[in-house]
Amino acid sequence: MTSVEPMEVQQQYGEVNNRWDADDWDNENSSARLFERSRIKALADEREAVQKKTFTKWVNSHLSRVSCRITDLYLDLRDGRSLIKLLEVLSGERLPKPTKGRMRIHCLENVDKALQFLKEQRVHLENMGSHDIVDGNQRLTLGLIWTIILRFQIQDISVETEDNKEKRSAKDALLLWCQMKSAGYPNVNIHNFTTSWRDGMAFNALIHKHRPDLIDFDRLKKSNAHHNLQNAFNLAEQHLGITKLLDAEDISVDHPDEKSIITYVVTYYHYFSKMKALKVEGKRIGKVLDNALESQKMIDKYEGLSSDLLEWIEQTIIILNNRKFANSLVGVQQQLQAFNSYRTVEKPPKFTEKGNLEVLLFTIQSRMRANNQKVYTPREGKLISDINKAWERLEKAEHERELALRTELIRQEKLEQLARRFDRKAAMRETWLSENQRLVSQDNFGFDLQAVEAATKKHEAIETDIAAYEERVKAVVSVARELEAESYHDLKRVSARKDNVLRLWEYLLELLKARRQRLELTLGLQHVFQEMLHIMDWMDEMKMLLLSQDYGKHLLGVEDLLQKHSLVETDISVQADRVRSVNNNAQKFAEDSEGYQPCDPQVIRDRVAHMEFCYQELSQLAAERRARLDESRRLWSFFWEMAEEEGWIREKEQILSSEDCGKDLTGAVRLLSGHRALEDETAGRAAHLAATVRQGEALVADGHFGADKIKERIQDIQEQWAALENLSRLRKKSLQDACNKHQFQADADDMDTWMLDVLRIVSSVDVGHDEFSAQALVKKHKDAAEEIASYRPAIASLHEQARTLPGPQAAAPEVAGRLAGIEERYQEVVELSRLRRQALQDALALYRLRSEAGSCEAWIEEKEQWLSSMEIPERLEDLEVVQH
């Protein structure tokens, strides 16, 4: 077998390219030669399309092992990642890890790694670089995949013949294999990898040769090529797992692509070769199993005996390691006797069995050596050494079991001594607890605060004495817990007596706590009675203050008394919480005392009712004094407000009586603005005055003791307010007339200034020096004319302002004379504007005429020069251009 030529793909594609690129044109437009080249190019493109599809499916059939797939052979191999994975799958070797990144330099590095691996496999890649694959060169990409197919799928193909002397190439060997497998099949004659496969009979013959159960070959017809191809491809894919690399349309053509067919046929070769190798290997394995069967029986016997012995050892070790001893002195002594029986009766036969296992293993190994078999070695855990180690662990467990039994025997003896100590201490504690229970069951607290406080101190001394005895009770519990921790066999009796001691202790504590609660209830009630006495004394003092007849002689005096009364009310309000708290506490003693009554409940209720009555009386006195003080404050507050209103009216009358109306527009506007602010202030003051008047009227309606004086003050203030409003209207009228007059003068001055500026513009004699400058002046004059026309409404507005002035002012010379002068100057400006517009239009027409005449002369001169220099061309094509 010879190796495949590495540059086969370049040579085959080179034939077409050399014919296409050869420079044999002789400047003759030969249609025959052009058709030939077009046909060759079409066939080459068709073959490339078929090869691309076939190679793509072949690549995906191998990349599927690593869960990868490509869609476009030319694009998806450019980054080199899929190419590296493909080579790893085909070769079974690990290539360098692909470089991360999507830039061109990263793609070149990955493709270089793949090409370098192919060079190490002695695959010759001539005129092919990594840049060709990265750039998506179609022919070289197909050539690279074909080279990989040759190296990893076709190169190792060999066929055994009778002489086996002739060396064949991989392609010839594959062809010979196909001929040998299809020999004897009708209508099958394989002599190449192109036309011999078009009818599909060859594919069906290969499948029927190895799997006759899949195809009824006699029913196939050579004329039905499409059906034969589809049948073979579908069966190979469904039952043999061979990827469908080709379609029927790719084969049933005049010139099928050789490389595509070889790529597909080689998958058949590898599948059926592997199936044959598996059959041969099965026969060899059967012979080896027959020879080893007899030895295996002895091995199974050894395995069973050793497993049984090891299991007995492990179970015995578990039993010996069990530390659950009998929880009594007699029980431990019986377990010690049972252990001695195991050592003398059960253990010796197992020791004999261990020696027999060693003899059996020696016999098995000797027999296997005699039969040239691999010597049997027990698996890990069943070696003789493992059995000996397990036996050693058994003897160690025996020793530890004996020590544990001796230790437990000593522990049970100590527990019996501890139980006798517990009984002695428990009897002493039960006697003491019973005596103290009788002591704390007695109540002798007394009937006043001093006696109850003395009883409290005595009770605290008893609590201290009982608390100190808690350590002795804990000592009894500690001994019981020690017996419980050691699982003493008579623990039920010990726990019952311990619980009895604890029950007596808890009952004593409950009695002590209940006596403390009764004592606290009695002490709390005495404190409540003491608090009630303090509150009653305070309410008597407050009652004397609230009966005072002083209600103030003026507003400040009333305010001062009200502040003092507010403090008294605050104090009363604060005391309300105190009274409510004391009453609630007293009610608790009368209603919720949990069966214990520190005092007669009716006595408590009587005291609570009396204190409630006294507090309600105090609150009523406070409310009555507050009402009388509020009436006094309303009267003096009304007089105070009226005095402030009179002062404000007098102040504003002085301002409104001024005759200053401003010397100019700014001054008049400022005075008018100030007057409007005064009007706003007056409007706000009027609401305040109305509220004050309503307040006084309300006092009169309520029958206040100062009703007559209130009426007089209301009438007087209303007359003063009416006079102030009349004065304000007169002042506003005079200020508005002054503003109108000054505004007219200012607008007339602005109009005169504007007309002087416009007059200078329309009086100009400048009409420009060319068309552009004249056009600019026309535009500028148009804007000025529009501005002149827009000022006509402003002049009309001046006339309207003059008519709004009072009669004497409107007839004055500074108003009527100025209006006439403004009208005269405006008419002059309009006339001058019309004359200047006509002059500018005449000048612009003249400049345009001159410009058009100059352009015409320049065009005539240009055409004369072109006609004089024109030459008549000799060629017809150039003559037609010049004529056009």
PDB file of N, CA and C in Angstrom, residues 367-443:
ATOM      1  N   ARG A 367      -2.149 -24.845  40.189  1.00  0.00           N
ATOM      2  CA  ARG A 367      -2.817 -25.404  39.016  1.00  0.00           C
ATOM      3  C   ARG A 367      -2.795 -24.424  37.847  1.00  0.00           C
ATOM      4  N   MET A 368      -2.987 -23.137  38.112  1.00  0.00           N
ATOM      5  CA  MET A 368      -2.985 -22.135  37.021  1.00  0.00           C
ATOM      6  C   MET A 368      -1.604 -21.960  36.422  1.00  0.00           C
ATOM      7  N   ARG A 369      -0.580 -22.109  37.239  1.00  0.00           N
ATOM      8  CA  ARG A 369       0.777 -22.052  36.689  1.00  0.00           C
ATOM      9  C   ARG A 369       1.033 -23.241  35.791  1.00  0.00           C
ATOM     10  N   ALA A 370       0.528 -24.393  36.172  1.00  0.00           N
ATOM     11  CA  ALA A 370       0.728 -25.593  35.360  1.00  0.00           C
ATOM     12  C   ALA A 370       0.016 -25.480  34.017  1.00  0.00           C
ATOM     13  N   ASN A 371      -1.099 -24.778  33.940  1.00  0.00           N
ATOM     14  CA  ASN A 371      -1.866 -24.604  32.697  1.00  0.00           C
ATOM     15  C   ASN A 371      -1.468 -23.344  31.928  1.00  0.00           C
ATOM     16  N   ASN A 372      -0.362 -22.712  32.330  1.00  0.00           N
ATOM     17  CA  ASN A 372       0.110 -21.481  31.655  1.00  0.00           C
ATOM     18  C   ASN A 372      -0.955 -20.374  31.676  1.00  0.00           C
ATOM     19  N   GLN A 373      -1.741 -20.323  32.720  1.00  0.00           N
ATOM     20  CA  GLN A 373      -2.725 -19.264  32.887  1.00  0.00           C
ATOM     21  C   GLN A 373      -2.176 -18.193  33.828  1.00  0.00           C
ATOM     22  N   LYS A 374      -2.797 -17.041  33.699  1.00  0.00           N
ATOM     23  CA  LYS A 374      -2.412 -15.976  34.616  1.00  0.00           C
ATOM     24  C   LYS A 374      -2.801 -16.356  36.039  1.00  0.00           C
ATOM     25  N   VAL A 375      -1.840 -16.269  36.926  1.00  0.00           N
ATOM     26  CA  VAL A 375      -2.037 -16.725  38.296  1.00  0.00           C
ATOM     27  C   VAL A 375      -3.113 -15.878  38.963  1.00  0.00           C
ATOM     28  N   TYR A 376      -4.063 -16.570  39.609  1.00  0.00           N
ATOM     29  CA  TYR A 376      -5.160 -15.892  40.293  1.00  0.00           C
ATOM     30  C   TYR A 376      -4.662 -15.208  41.569  1.00  0.00           C
ATOM     31  N   THR A 377      -5.036 -13.973  41.721  1.00  0.00           N
ATOM     32  CA  THR A 377      -4.748 -13.226  42.947  1.00  0.00           C
ATOM     33  C   THR A 377      -6.071 -12.707  43.483  1.00  0.00           C
ATOM     34  N   PRO A 378      -6.430 -13.077  44.695  1.00  0.00           N
ATOM     35  CA  PRO A 378      -7.716 -12.598  45.235  1.00  0.00           C
ATOM     36  C   PRO A 378      -7.789 -11.078  45.186  1.00  0.00           C
ATOM     37  N   ARG A 379      -9.006 -10.608  44.937  1.00  0.00           N
ATOM     38  CA  ARG A 379      -9.178  -9.160  44.866  1.00  0.00           C
ATOM     39  C   ARG A 379      -8.981  -8.517  46.230  1.00  0.00           C
ATOM     40  N   GLU A 380      -8.810  -7.247  46.189  1.00  0.00           N
ATOM     41  CA  GLU A 380      -8.510  -6.492  47.412  1.00  0.00           C
ATOM     42  C   GLU A 380      -9.594  -6.725  48.454  1.00  0.00           C
ATOM     43  N   GLY A 381      -9.200  -7.096  49.633  1.00  0.00           N
ATOM     44  CA  GLY A 381     -10.134  -7.362  50.711  1.00  0.00           C
ATOM     45  C   GLY A 381     -10.303  -8.827  51.024  1.00  0.00           C
ATOM     46  N   LYS A 382      -9.902  -9.736  50.079  1.00  0.00           N
ATOM     47  CA  LYS A 382     -10.037 -11.182  50.307  1.00  0.00           C
ATOM     48  C   LYS A 382      -8.701 -11.896  50.237  1.00  0.00           C
ATOM     49  N   LEU A 383      -7.611 -11.186  50.313  1.00  0.00           N
ATOM     50  CA  LEU A 383      -6.281 -11.801  50.371  1.00  0.00           C
ATOM     51  C   LEU A 383      -6.101 -12.491  51.712  1.00  0.00           C
ATOM     52  N   ILE A 384      -5.150 -13.429  51.725  1.00  0.00           N
ATOM     53  CA  ILE A 384      -4.823 -14.098  52.988  1.00  0.00           C
ATOM     54  C   ILE A 384      -4.351 -13.065  54.010  1.00  0.00           C
ATOM     55  N   SER A 385      -3.624 -12.057  53.524  1.00  0.00           N
ATOM     56  CA  SER A 385      -3.165 -11.006  54.433  1.00  0.00           C
ATOM     57  C   SER A 385      -4.346 -10.215  54.986  1.00  0.00           C
ATOM     58  N   ASP A 386      -5.391 -10.007  54.143  1.00  0.00           N
ATOM     59  CA  ASP A 386      -6.576  -9.301  54.628  1.00  0.00           C
ATOM     60  C   ASP A 386      -7.300 -10.124  55.691  1.00  0.00           C
ATOM     61  N   ILE A 387      -7.365 -11.463  55.480  1.00  0.00           N
ATOM     62  CA  ILE A 387      -8.018 -12.317  56.480  1.00  0.00           C
ATOM     63  C   ILE A 387      -7.233 -12.288  57.790  1.00  0.00           C
ATOM     64  N   ASN A 388      -5.900 -12.329  57.683  1.00  0.00           N
ATOM     65  CA  ASN A 388      -5.075 -12.281  58.902  1.00  0.00           C
ATOM     66  C   ASN A 388      -5.264 -10.950  59.631  1.00  0.00           C
ATOM     67  N   LYS A 389      -5.364  -9.850  58.859  1.00  0.00           N
ATOM     68  CA  LYS A 389      -5.578  -8.550  59.492  1.00  0.00           C
ATOM     69  C   LYS A 389      -6.941  -8.500  60.178  1.00  0.00           C
ATOM     70  N   ALA A 390      -7.967  -9.088  59.526  1.00  0.00           N
ATOM     71  CA  ALA A 390      -9.283  -9.116  60.146  1.00  0.00           C
ATOM     72  C   ALA A 390      -9.258  -9.944  61.433  1.00  0.00           C
ATOM     73  N   TRP A 391      -8.482 -11.066  61.434  1.00  0.00           N
ATOM     74  CA  TRP A 391      -8.374 -11.898  62.636  1.00  0.00           C
ATOM     75  C   TRP A 391      -7.691 -11.121  63.764  1.00  0.00           C
ATOM     76  N   GLU A 392      -6.682 -10.313  63.395  1.00  0.00           N
ATOM     77  CA  GLU A 392      -6.011  -9.487  64.406  1.00  0.00           C
ATOM     78  C   GLU A 392      -6.987  -8.479  65.005  1.00  0.00           C
ATOM     79  N   ARG A 393      -7.856  -7.858  64.131  1.00  0.00           N
ATOM     80  CA  ARG A 393      -8.846  -6.925  64.662  1.00  0.00           C
ATOM     81  C   ARG A 393      -9.837  -7.634  65.573  1.00  0.00           C
ATOM     82  N   LEU A 394     -10.151  -8.926  65.267  1.00  0.00           N
ATOM     83  CA  LEU A 394     -11.041  -9.708  66.119  1.00  0.00           C
ATOM     84  C   LEU A 394     -10.432  -9.898  67.508  1.00  0.00           C
ATOM     85  N   GLU A 395      -9.148 -10.282  67.557  1.00  0.00           N
ATOM     86  CA  GLU A 395      -8.507 -10.501  68.858  1.00  0.00           C
ATOM     87  C   GLU A 395      -8.388  -9.187  69.635  1.00  0.00           C
ATOM     88  N   LYS A 396      -8.178  -8.056  68.892  1.00  0.00           N
ATOM     89  CA  LYS A 396      -8.122  -6.759  69.565  1.00  0.00           C
ATOM     90  C   LYS A 396      -9.484  -6.407  70.163  1.00  0.00           C
ATOM     91  N   ALA A 397     -10.579  -6.704  69.428  1.00  0.00           N
ATOM     92  CA  ALA A 397     -11.923  -6.432  69.938  1.00  0.00           C
ATOM     93  C   ALA A 397     -12.212  -7.279  71.171  1.00  0.00           C
ATOM     94  N   GLU A 398     -11.686  -8.549  71.180  1.00  0.00           N
ATOM     95  CA  GLU A 398     -11.861  -9.391  72.368  1.00  0.00           C
ATOM     96  C   GLU A 398     -11.229  -8.749  73.600  1.00  0.00           C
ATOM     97  N   HIS A 399     -10.011  -8.259  73.429  1.00  0.00           N
ATOM     98  CA  HIS A 399      -9.308  -7.657  74.555  1.00  0.00           C
ATOM     99  C   HIS A 399     -10.044  -6.421  75.069  1.00  0.00           C
ATOM    100  N   GLU A 400     -10.521  -5.545  74.095  1.00  0.00           N
ATOM    101  CA  GLU A 400     -11.230  -4.337  74.504  1.00  0.00           C
ATOM    102  C   GLU A 400     -12.565  -4.670  75.172  1.00  0.00           C
ATOM    103  N   ARG A 401     -13.226  -5.769  74.718  1.00  0.00           N
ATOM    104  CA  ARG A 401     -14.493  -6.189  75.329  1.00  0.00           C
ATOM    105  C   ARG A 401     -14.268  -6.601  76.792  1.00  0.00           C
ATOM    106  N   GLU A 402     -13.204  -7.319  77.045  1.00  0.00           N
ATOM    107  CA  GLU A 402     -12.919  -7.771  78.405  1.00  0.00           C
ATOM    108  C   GLU A 402     -12.650  -6.570  79.313  1.00  0.00           C
ATOM    109  N   LEU A 403     -11.873  -5.585  78.835  1.00  0.00           N
ATOM    110  CA  LEU A 403     -11.584  -4.400  79.639  1.00  0.00           C
ATOM    111  C   LEU A 403     -12.862  -3.606  79.919  1.00  0.00           C
ATOM    112  N   ALA A 404     -13.750  -3.501  78.898  1.00  0.00           N
ATOM    113  CA  ALA A 404     -14.982  -2.741  79.083  1.00  0.00           C
ATOM    114  C   ALA A 404     -15.885  -3.403  80.121  1.00  0.00           C
ATOM    115  N   LEU A 405     -15.961  -4.735  80.110  1.00  0.00           N
ATOM    116  CA  LEU A 405     -16.789  -5.425  81.097  1.00  0.00           C
ATOM    117  C   LEU A 405     -16.266  -5.209  82.513  1.00  0.00           C
ATOM    118  N   ARG A 406     -14.929  -5.262  82.679  1.00  0.00           N
ATOM    119  CA  ARG A 406     -14.348  -5.026  84.004  1.00  0.00           C
ATOM    120  C   ARG A 406     -14.650  -3.598  84.476  1.00  0.00           C
ATOM    121  N   THR A 407     -14.570  -2.619  83.571  1.00  0.00           N
ATOM    122  CA  THR A 407     -14.838  -1.219  83.930  1.00  0.00           C
ATOM    123  C   THR A 407     -16.297  -1.020  84.318  1.00  0.00           C
ATOM    124  N   GLU A 408     -17.230  -1.638  83.570  1.00  0.00           N
ATOM    125  CA  GLU A 408     -18.645  -1.498  83.867  1.00  0.00           C
ATOM    126  C   GLU A 408     -18.994  -2.121  85.219  1.00  0.00           C
ATOM    127  N   LEU A 409     -18.326  -3.205  85.601  1.00  0.00           N
ATOM    128  CA  LEU A 409     -18.560  -3.845  86.902  1.00  0.00           C
ATOM    129  C   LEU A 409     -18.217  -2.895  88.041  1.00  0.00           C
ATOM    130  N   ILE A 410     -17.076  -2.195  87.907  1.00  0.00           N
ATOM    131  CA  ILE A 410     -16.668  -1.228  88.931  1.00  0.00           C
ATOM    132  C   ILE A 410     -17.660  -0.065  88.998  1.00  0.00           C
ATOM    133  N   ARG A 411     -18.176   0.388  87.837  1.00  0.00           N
ATOM    134  CA  ARG A 411     -19.109   1.520  87.795  1.00  0.00           C
ATOM    135  C   ARG A 411     -20.410   1.180  88.501  1.00  0.00           C
ATOM    136  N   GLN A 412     -20.927  -0.014  88.324  1.00  0.00           N
ATOM    137  CA  GLN A 412     -22.170  -0.411  88.973  1.00  0.00           C
ATOM    138  C   GLN A 412     -22.017  -0.439  90.498  1.00  0.00           C
ATOM    139  N   GLU A 413     -20.863  -0.852  91.013  1.00  0.00           N
ATOM    140  CA  GLU A 413     -20.625  -0.850  92.452  1.00  0.00           C
ATOM    141  C   GLU A 413     -20.643   0.560  93.019  1.00  0.00           C
ATOM    142  N   LYS A 414     -20.073   1.540  92.286  1.00  0.00           N
ATOM    143  CA  LYS A 414     -20.066   2.938  92.742  1.00  0.00           C
ATOM    144  C   LYS A 414     -21.485   3.527  92.739  1.00  0.00           C
ATOM    145  N   LEU A 415     -22.307   3.143  91.764  1.00  0.00           N
ATOM    146  CA  LEU A 415     -23.662   3.668  91.688  1.00  0.00           C
ATOM    147  C   LEU A 415     -24.502   3.233  92.890  1.00  0.00           C
ATOM    148  N   GLU A 416     -24.306   2.027  93.402  1.00  0.00           N
ATOM    149  CA  GLU A 416     -25.046   1.563  94.570  1.00  0.00           C
ATOM    150  C   GLU A 416     -24.731   2.428  95.788  1.00  0.00           C
ATOM    151  N   GLN A 417     -23.469   2.827  95.942  1.00  0.00           N
ATOM    152  CA  GLN A 417     -23.074   3.701  97.052  1.00  0.00           C
ATOM    153  C   GLN A 417     -23.704   5.094  96.887  1.00  0.00           C
ATOM    154  N   LEU A 418     -23.746   5.615  95.687  1.00  0.00           N
ATOM    155  CA  LEU A 418     -24.307   6.949  95.437  1.00  0.00           C
ATOM    156  C   LEU A 418     -25.815   6.970  95.711  1.00  0.00           C
ATOM    157  N   ALA A 419     -26.523   5.899  95.441  1.00  0.00           N
ATOM    158  CA  ALA A 419     -27.960   5.827  95.685  1.00  0.00           C
ATOM    159  C   ALA A 419     -28.267   5.901  97.185  1.00  0.00           C
ATOM    160  N   ARG A 420     -27.475   5.232  98.052  1.00  0.00           N
ATOM    161  CA  ARG A 420     -27.687   5.299  99.496  1.00  0.00           C
ATOM    162  C   ARG A 420     -27.477   6.727 100.020  1.00  0.00           C
ATOM    163  N   ARG A 421     -26.500   7.462  99.444  1.00  0.00           N
ATOM    164  CA  ARG A 421     -26.251   8.869  99.836  1.00  0.00           C
ATOM    165  C   ARG A 421     -27.436   9.755  99.450  1.00  0.00           C
ATOM    166  N   PHE A 422     -28.055   9.533  98.298  1.00  0.00           N
ATOM    167  CA  PHE A 422     -29.211  10.319  97.841  1.00  0.00           C
ATOM    168  C   PHE A 422     -30.387  10.171  98.800  1.00  0.00           C
ATOM    169  N   ASP A 423     -30.687   8.942  99.240  1.00  0.00           N
ATOM    170  CA  ASP A 423     -31.821   8.714 100.135  1.00  0.00           C
ATOM    171  C   ASP A 423     -31.660   9.466 101.452  1.00  0.00           C
ATOM    172  N   ARG A 424     -30.470   9.558 101.969  1.00  0.00           N
ATOM    173  CA  ARG A 424     -30.229  10.238 103.249  1.00  0.00           C
ATOM    174  C   ARG A 424     -30.472  11.738 103.108  1.00  0.00           C
ATOM    175  N   LYS A 425     -29.966  12.391 102.051  1.00  0.00           N
ATOM    176  CA  LYS A 425     -30.135  13.841 101.861  1.00  0.00           C
ATOM    177  C   LYS A 425     -31.589  14.193 101.553  1.00  0.00           C
ATOM    178  N   ALA A 426     -32.300  13.377 100.804  1.00  0.00           N
ATOM    179  CA  ALA A 426     -33.676  13.670 100.425  1.00  0.00           C
ATOM    180  C   ALA A 426     -34.583  13.698 101.650  1.00  0.00           C
ATOM    181  N   ALA A 427     -34.359  12.804 102.633  1.00  0.00           N
ATOM    182  CA  ALA A 427     -35.184  12.787 103.837  1.00  0.00           C
ATOM    183  C   ALA A 427     -35.021  14.070 104.628  1.00  0.00           C
ATOM    184  N   MET A 428     -33.827  14.624 104.744  1.00  0.00           N
ATOM    185  CA  MET A 428     -33.581  15.871 105.486  1.00  0.00           C
ATOM    186  C   MET A 428     -34.275  17.043 104.788  1.00  0.00           C
ATOM    187  N   ARG A 429     -34.238  17.124 103.492  1.00  0.00           N
ATOM    188  CA  ARG A 429     -34.819  18.265 102.783  1.00  0.00           C
ATOM    189  C   ARG A 429     -36.349  18.250 102.875  1.00  0.00           C
ATOM    190  N   GLU A 430     -36.968  17.093 102.819  1.00  0.00           N
ATOM    191  CA  GLU A 430     -38.424  17.011 102.880  1.00  0.00           C
ATOM    192  C   GLU A 430     -38.948  17.534 104.225  1.00  0.00           C
ATOM    193  N   THR A 431     -38.253  17.249 105.342  1.00  0.00           N
ATOM    194  CA  THR A 431     -38.680  17.725 106.659  1.00  0.00           C
ATOM    195  C   THR A 431     -38.612  19.239 106.736  1.00  0.00           C
ATOM    196  N   TRP A 432     -37.541  19.870 106.299  1.00  0.00           N
ATOM    197  CA  TRP A 432     -37.359  21.328 106.382  1.00  0.00           C
ATOM    198  C   TRP A 432     -38.391  22.062 105.525  1.00  0.00           C
ATOM    199  N   LEU A 433     -38.658  21.561 104.333  1.00  0.00           N
ATOM    200  CA  LEU A 433     -39.598  22.223 103.430  1.00  0.00           C
ATOM    201  C   LEU A 433     -41.015  22.207 104.000  1.00  0.00           C
ATOM    202  N   SER A 434     -41.413  21.135 104.633  1.00  0.00           N
ATOM    203  CA  SER A 434     -42.764  21.071 105.206  1.00  0.00           C
ATOM    204  C   SER A 434     -42.940  22.080 106.327  1.00  0.00           C
ATOM    205  N   GLU A 435     -41.940  22.275 107.197  1.00  0.00           N
ATOM    206  CA  GLU A 435     -42.025  23.237 108.294  1.00  0.00           C
ATOM    207  C   GLU A 435     -42.141  24.662 107.756  1.00  0.00           C
ATOM    208  N   ASN A 436     -41.411  25.056 106.747  1.00  0.00           N
ATOM    209  CA  ASN A 436     -41.458  26.415 106.211  1.00  0.00           C
ATOM    210  C   ASN A 436     -42.738  26.696 105.440  1.00  0.00           C
ATOM    211  N   GLN A 437     -43.377  25.694 104.906  1.00  0.00           N
ATOM    212  CA  GLN A 437     -44.654  25.907 104.239  1.00  0.00           C
ATOM    213  C   GLN A 437     -45.712  26.390 105.229  1.00  0.00           C
ATOM    214  N   ARG A 438     -45.717  25.846 106.467  1.00  0.00           N
ATOM    215  CA  ARG A 438     -46.661  26.289 107.482  1.00  0.00           C
ATOM    216  C   ARG A 438     -46.379  27.738 107.894  1.00  0.00           C
ATOM    217  N   LEU A 439     -45.092  28.133 107.856  1.00  0.00           N
ATOM    218  CA  LEU A 439     -44.717  29.482 108.280  1.00  0.00           C
ATOM    219  C   LEU A 439     -45.250  30.541 107.311  1.00  0.00           C
ATOM    220  N   VAL A 440     -45.082  30.336 105.999  1.00  0.00           N
ATOM    221  CA  VAL A 440     -45.442  31.370 105.019  1.00  0.00           C
ATOM    222  C   VAL A 440     -46.929  31.346 104.673  1.00  0.00           C
ATOM    223  N   SER A 441     -47.700  30.451 105.268  1.00  0.00           N
ATOM    224  CA  SER A 441     -49.139  30.416 105.007  1.00  0.00           C
ATOM    225  C   SER A 441     -49.916  31.406 105.868  1.00  0.00           C
ATOM    226  N   GLN A 442     -49.277  32.115 106.830  1.00  0.00           N
ATOM    227  CA  GLN A 442     -49.946  33.025 107.750  1.00  0.00           C
ATOM    228  C   GLN A 442     -49.865  34.458 107.238  1.00  0.00           C
ATOM    229  N   ASP A 443     -51.000  35.284 107.389  1.00  0.00           N
ATOM    230  CA  ASP A 443     -51.069  36.702 106.992  1.00  0.00           C
ATOM    231  C   ASP A 443     -51.312  37.549 108.241  1.00  0.00           C
TER     232      ASP A 443
END
